[in-house]
CSV table of C-alpha atoms and ligand atoms in Angstrom, one decimal:
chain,number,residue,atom,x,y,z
A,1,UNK,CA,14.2,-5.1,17.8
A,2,UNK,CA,13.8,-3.8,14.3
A,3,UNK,CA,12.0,-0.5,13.9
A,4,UNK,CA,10.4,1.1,10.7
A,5,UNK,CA,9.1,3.9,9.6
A,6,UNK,CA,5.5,4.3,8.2
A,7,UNK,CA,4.1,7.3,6.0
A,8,UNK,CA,0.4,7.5,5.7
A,9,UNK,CA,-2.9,9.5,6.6
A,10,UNK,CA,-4.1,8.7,9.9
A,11,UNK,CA,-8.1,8.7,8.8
A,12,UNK,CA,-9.9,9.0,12.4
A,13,UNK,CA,-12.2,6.4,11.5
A,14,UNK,CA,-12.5,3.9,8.8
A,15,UNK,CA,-10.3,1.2,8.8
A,16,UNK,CA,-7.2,2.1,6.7
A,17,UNK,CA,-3.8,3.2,6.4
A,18,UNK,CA,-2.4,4.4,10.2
A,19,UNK,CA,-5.1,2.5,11.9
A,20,UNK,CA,-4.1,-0.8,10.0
A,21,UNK,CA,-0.5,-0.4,9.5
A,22,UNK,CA,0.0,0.3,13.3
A,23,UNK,CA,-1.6,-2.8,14.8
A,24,UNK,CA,-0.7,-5.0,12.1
A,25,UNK,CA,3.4,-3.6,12.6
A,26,UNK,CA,3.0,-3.9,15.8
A,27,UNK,CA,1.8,-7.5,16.5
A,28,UNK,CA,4.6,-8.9,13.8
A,29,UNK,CA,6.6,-7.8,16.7
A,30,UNK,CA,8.2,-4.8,14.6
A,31,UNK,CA,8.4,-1.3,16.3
A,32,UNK,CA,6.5,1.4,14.0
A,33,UNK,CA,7.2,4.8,13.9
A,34,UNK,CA,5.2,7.0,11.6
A,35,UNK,CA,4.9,10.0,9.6
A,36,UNK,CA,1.3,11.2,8.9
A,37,UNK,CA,0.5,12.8,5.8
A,38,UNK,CA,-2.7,14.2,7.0
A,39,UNK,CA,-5.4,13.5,9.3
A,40,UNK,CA,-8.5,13.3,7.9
A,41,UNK,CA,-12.1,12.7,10.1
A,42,UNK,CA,-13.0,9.5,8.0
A,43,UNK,CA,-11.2,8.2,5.0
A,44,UNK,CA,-12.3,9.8,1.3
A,45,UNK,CA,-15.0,7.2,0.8
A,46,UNK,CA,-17.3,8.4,3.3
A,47,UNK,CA,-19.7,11.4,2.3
A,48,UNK,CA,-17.9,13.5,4.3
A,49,UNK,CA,-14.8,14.6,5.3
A,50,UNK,CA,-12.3,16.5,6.9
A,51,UNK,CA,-8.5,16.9,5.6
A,52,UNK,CA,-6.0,18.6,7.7
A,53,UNK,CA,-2.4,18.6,5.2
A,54,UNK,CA,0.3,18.1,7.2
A,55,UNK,CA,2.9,18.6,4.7
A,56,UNK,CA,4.9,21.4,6.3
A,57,UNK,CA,5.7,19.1,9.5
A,58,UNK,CA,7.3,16.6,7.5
A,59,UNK,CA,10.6,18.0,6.7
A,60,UNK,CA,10.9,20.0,10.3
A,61,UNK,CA,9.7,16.4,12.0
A,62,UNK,CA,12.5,14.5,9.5
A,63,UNK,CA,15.0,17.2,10.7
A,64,UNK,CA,14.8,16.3,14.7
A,65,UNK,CA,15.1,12.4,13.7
A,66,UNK,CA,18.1,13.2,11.6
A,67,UNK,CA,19.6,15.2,14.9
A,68,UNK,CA,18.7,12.8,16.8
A,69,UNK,CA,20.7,10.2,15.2
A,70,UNK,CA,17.7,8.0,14.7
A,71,UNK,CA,17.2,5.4,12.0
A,72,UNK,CA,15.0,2.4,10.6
A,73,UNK,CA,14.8,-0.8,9.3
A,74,UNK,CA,12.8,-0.2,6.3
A,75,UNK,CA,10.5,2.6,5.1
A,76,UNK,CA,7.0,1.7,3.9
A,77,UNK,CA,4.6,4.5,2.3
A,78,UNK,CA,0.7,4.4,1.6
A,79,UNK,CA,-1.6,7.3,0.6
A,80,UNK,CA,0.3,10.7,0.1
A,81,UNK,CA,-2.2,13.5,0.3
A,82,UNK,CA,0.2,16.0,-2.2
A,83,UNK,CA,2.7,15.8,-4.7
A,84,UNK,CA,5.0,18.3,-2.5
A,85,UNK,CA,4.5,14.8,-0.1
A,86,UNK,CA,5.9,13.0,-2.7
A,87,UNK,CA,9.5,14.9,-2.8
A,88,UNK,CA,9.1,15.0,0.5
A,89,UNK,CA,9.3,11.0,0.5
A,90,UNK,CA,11.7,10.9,-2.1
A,91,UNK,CA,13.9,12.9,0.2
A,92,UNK,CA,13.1,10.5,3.0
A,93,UNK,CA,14.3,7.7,1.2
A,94,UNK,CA,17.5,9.1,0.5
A,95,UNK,CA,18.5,11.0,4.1
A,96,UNK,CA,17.4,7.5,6.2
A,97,UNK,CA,16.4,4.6,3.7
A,98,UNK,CA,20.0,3.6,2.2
A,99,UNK,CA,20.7,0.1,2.1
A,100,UNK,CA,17.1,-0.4,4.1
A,101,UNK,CA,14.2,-2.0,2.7
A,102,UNK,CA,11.9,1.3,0.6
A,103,UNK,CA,8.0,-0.2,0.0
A,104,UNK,CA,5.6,1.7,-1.5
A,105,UNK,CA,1.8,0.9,-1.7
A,106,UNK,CA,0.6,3.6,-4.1
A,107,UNK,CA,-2.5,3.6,-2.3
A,108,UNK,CA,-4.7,6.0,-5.0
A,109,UNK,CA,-7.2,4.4,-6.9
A,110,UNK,CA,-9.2,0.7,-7.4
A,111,UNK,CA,-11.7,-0.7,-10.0
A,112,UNK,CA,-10.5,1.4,-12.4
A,113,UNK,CA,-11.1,5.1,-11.0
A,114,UNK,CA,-8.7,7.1,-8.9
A,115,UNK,CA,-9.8,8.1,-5.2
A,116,UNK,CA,-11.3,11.7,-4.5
A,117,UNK,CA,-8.8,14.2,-5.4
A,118,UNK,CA,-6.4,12.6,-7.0
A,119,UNK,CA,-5.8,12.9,-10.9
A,120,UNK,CA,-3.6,11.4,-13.9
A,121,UNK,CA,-0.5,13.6,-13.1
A,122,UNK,CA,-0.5,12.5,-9.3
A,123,UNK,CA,-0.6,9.2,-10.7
A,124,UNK,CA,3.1,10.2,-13.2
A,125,UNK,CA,4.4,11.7,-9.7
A,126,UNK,CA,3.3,8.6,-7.8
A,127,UNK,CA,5.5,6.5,-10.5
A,128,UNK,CA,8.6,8.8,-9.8
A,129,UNK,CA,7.9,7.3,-6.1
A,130,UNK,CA,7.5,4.2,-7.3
A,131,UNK,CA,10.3,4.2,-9.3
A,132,UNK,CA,13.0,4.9,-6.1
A,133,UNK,CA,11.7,1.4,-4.3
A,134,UNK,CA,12.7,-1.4,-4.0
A,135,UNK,CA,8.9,-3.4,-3.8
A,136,UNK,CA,5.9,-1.9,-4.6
A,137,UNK,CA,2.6,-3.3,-4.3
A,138,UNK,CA,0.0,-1.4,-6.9
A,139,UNK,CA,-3.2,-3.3,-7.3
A,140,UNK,CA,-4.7,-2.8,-11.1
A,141,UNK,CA,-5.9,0.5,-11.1
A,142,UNK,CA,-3.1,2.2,-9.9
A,143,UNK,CA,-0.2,0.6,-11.9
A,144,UNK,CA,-2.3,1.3,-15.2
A,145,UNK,CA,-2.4,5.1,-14.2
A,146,UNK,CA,0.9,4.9,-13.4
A,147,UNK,CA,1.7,3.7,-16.3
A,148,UNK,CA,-0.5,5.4,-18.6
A,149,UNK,CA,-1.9,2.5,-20.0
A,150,UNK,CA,-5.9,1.5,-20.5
A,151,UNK,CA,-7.2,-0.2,-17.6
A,152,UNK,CA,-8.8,-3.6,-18.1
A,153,UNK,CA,-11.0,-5.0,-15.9
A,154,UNK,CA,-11.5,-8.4,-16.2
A,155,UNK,CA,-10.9,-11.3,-18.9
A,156,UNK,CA,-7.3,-10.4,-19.1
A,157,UNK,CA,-4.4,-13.2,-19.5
A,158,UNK,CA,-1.3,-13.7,-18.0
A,159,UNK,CA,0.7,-11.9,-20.5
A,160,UNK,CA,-1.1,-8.5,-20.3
A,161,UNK,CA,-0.5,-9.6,-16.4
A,162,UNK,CA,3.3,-10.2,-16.8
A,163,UNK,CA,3.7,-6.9,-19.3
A,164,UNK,CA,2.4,-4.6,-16.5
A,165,UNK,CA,4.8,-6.2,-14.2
A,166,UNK,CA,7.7,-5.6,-16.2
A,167,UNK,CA,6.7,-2.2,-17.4
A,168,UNK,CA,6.6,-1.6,-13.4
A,169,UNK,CA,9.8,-2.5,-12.6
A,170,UNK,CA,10.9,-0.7,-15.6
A,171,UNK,CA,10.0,2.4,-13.8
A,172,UNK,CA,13.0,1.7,-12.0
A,173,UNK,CA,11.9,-0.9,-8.6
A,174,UNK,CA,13.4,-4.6,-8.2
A,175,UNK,CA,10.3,-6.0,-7.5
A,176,UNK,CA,6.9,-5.8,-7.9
A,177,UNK,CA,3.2,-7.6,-6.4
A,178,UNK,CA,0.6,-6.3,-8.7
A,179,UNK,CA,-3.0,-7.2,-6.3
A,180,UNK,CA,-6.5,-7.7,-7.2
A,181,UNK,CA,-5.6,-10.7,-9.9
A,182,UNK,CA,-8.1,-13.0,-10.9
A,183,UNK,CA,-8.0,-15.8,-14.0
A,184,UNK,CA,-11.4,-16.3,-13.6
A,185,UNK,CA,-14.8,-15.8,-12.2
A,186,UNK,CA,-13.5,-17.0,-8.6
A,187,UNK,CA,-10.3,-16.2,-8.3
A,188,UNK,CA,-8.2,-13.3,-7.0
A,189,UNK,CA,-4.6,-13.3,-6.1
A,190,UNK,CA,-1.6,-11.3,-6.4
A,191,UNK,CA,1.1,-11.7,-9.2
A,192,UNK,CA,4.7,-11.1,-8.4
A,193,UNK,CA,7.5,-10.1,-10.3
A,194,UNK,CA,11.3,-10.3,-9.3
A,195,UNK,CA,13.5,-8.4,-12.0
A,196,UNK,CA,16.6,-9.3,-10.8
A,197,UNK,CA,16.0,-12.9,-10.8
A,198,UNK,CA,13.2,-13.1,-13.8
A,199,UNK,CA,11.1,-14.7,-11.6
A,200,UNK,CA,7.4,-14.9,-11.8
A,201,UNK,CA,4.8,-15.9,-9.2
A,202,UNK,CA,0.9,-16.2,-8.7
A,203,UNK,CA,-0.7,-17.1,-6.0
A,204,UNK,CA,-4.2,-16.9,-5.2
A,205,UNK,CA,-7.5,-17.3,-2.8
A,206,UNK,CA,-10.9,-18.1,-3.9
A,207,UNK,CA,-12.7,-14.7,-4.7
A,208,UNK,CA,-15.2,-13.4,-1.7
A,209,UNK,CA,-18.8,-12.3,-2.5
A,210,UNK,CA,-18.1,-8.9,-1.5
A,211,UNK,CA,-15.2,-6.7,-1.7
A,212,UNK,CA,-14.2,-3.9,1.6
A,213,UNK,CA,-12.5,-0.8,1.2
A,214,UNK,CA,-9.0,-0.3,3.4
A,215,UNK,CA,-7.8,-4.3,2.5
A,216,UNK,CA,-5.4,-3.0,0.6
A,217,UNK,CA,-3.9,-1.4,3.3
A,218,UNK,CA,-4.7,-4.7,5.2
A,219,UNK,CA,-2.3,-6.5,2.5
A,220,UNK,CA,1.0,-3.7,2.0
A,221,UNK,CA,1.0,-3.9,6.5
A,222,UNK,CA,0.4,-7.9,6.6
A,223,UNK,CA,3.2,-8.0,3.3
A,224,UNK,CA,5.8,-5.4,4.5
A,225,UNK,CA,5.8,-7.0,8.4
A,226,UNK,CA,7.0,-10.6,7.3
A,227,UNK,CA,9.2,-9.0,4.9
A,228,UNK,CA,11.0,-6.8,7.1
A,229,UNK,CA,10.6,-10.6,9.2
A,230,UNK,CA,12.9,-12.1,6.6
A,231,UNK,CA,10.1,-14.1,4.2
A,232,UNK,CA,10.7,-13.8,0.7
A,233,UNK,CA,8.2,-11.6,-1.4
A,234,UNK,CA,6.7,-15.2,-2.3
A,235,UNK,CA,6.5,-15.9,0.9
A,236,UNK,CA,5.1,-12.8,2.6
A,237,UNK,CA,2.5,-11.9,-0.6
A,238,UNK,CA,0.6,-15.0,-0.1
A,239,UNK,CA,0.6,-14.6,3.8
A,240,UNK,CA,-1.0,-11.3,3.3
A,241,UNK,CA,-3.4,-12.5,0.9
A,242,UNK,CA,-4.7,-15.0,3.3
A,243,UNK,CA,-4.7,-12.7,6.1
A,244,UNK,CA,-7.0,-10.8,3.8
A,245,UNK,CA,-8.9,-13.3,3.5
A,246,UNK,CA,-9.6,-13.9,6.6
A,247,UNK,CA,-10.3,-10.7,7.6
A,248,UNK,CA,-12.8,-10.4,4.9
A,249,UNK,CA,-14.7,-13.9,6.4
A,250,UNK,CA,-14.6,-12.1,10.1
A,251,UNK,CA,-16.4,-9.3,8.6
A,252,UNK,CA,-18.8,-10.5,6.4
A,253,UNK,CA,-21.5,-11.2,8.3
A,254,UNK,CA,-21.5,-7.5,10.1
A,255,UNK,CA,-23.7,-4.7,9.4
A,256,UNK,CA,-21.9,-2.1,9.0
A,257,UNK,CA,-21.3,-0.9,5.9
A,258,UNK,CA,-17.9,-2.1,3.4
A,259,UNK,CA,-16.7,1.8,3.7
A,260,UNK,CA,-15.7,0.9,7.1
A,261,UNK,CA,-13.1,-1.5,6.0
A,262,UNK,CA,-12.2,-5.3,7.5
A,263,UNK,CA,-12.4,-6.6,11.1
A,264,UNK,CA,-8.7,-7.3,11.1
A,265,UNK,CA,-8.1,-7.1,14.7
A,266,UNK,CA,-10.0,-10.5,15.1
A,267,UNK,CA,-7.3,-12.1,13.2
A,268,UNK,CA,-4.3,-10.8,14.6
B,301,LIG,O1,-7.3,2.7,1.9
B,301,LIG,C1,-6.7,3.7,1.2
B,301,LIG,C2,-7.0,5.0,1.7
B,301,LIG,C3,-6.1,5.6,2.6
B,301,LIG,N1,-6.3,6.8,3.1
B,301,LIG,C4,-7.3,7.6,2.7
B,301,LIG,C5,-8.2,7.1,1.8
B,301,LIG,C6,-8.0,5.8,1.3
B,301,LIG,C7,-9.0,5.3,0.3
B,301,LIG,O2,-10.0,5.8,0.0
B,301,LIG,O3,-9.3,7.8,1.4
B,301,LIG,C8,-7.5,8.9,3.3
């Protein structure tokens, strides 16, 4: 049985990150260790929070794995809650991810504004992370901080699309899904970009009338589980999408509020 190692926030409640990524793992029949960054009462959208940094466990908690001999299968990475966290992951990749499968979501940021307490030189740092994977799944947001280049949030074409993605994998990455893509009105997909090969690829759903905080998370879980399954990129971005998709349509017609992210557990 293939295991793999996850590093995110566990936010109590909410809907993202740990609380997605586990279940998700888990029913793709994949054994998930994690790492938590920090745990946090409710994710950063609510009003409120709490934020526990768990920084200093990381490298003691990396140390016992290491003694113990214990290894993964691939290494996938969401919201960091420090830059420290970020050489911290860096480190990670290089003591247990050689020759294993590195994705990183740079979870930090959407329609065009960074999340609470993050800033423009966490966004550089976050492109140093980015830069030691082998995927990575920004959505538009966060690859234009990354990058340091104006965001744009709608009317685009395909070659302001396709520049992104090869600036991305520039950074240093083989591959790279940029989320959140739409053509028009209705539309919204994910683009892909395979440097090695040169390859390109869209795919997309029609757009929902309302959009739900954590599906991002939703998509990197769905995305990295068929990967580390044996789908091609291709393959496991347009699996994700849908899954999003249908999350979104199992949670559309609840009350609660879109802060408290997708009912993805009706379509596992
Ligand atoms: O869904 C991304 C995410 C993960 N973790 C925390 C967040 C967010 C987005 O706001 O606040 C703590």
């Amino acid at each position: 049985m293939k295991r793999i190692l996850t590093v995110q926030d566990i936010s109590c409640v909410g809907k993202c990150s740990l609380t997605v990524a586990l279940p998700i793992i888990s029913a793709h029949g994949i054994e998930a260790a994690i790492l938590p960054t920090a745990v946090l009462s409710t994710h950063t959208a609510f009003n409120k929070f709490t934020f526990r940094d768990l920084t200093d466990d990381i490298s003691p908690i990396c140390k016992v794995w290491h003694d113990e001999g214990i290894e993964f299968d691939g290494i996938y990475t969401g919201y960091l809650g420090s830059k420290q966290q970020i050489d911290l992951v860096l480190d990670i990749f290089r003591d247990f991810g050689e020759g294993k499968l590195k994705f990183v979501d740079p979870a930090m940021g959407d329609n065009g504004v960074l999340y609470k307490g993050f800033d423009e030189e966490f966004a550089k740092e976050m492109a140093r992370l980015c830069a030691a994977a082998d995927i990575i799944v920004p959505n538009l947001t966060e690859a234009c901080y990354m990058l340091g280049v104006p965001y744009v949030a709608s009317g685009y074409d395909e070659d302001y699309v396709k520049n992104i993605l090869v600036s991305l994998t520039n950074l240093g990455c083989k591959k790279a899904v940029l989320t959140g893509i739409g053509f028009a009105p209705d539309q919204l997909g994910c683009y892909g970009y395979d440097a090695e090969s040169g390859e390109f690829f869209f795919d997309y759903n029609e757009k929902k009338p309302q959009s739900f905080h954590g599906t991002g998370d939703v998509f990197a879980s769905v995305c990295f589980s068929h990967l580390t399954n044996g789908k091609s990129l291709c393959e496991a971005s347009a699996l994700a999408a849908d899954f999003v998709c249908d999350s979104i349509d199992a949670t559309i017609n609840d009350e609660k509020p879109i802060w408290y992210g997708v009912n993805f557990e009706k379509v596992l």
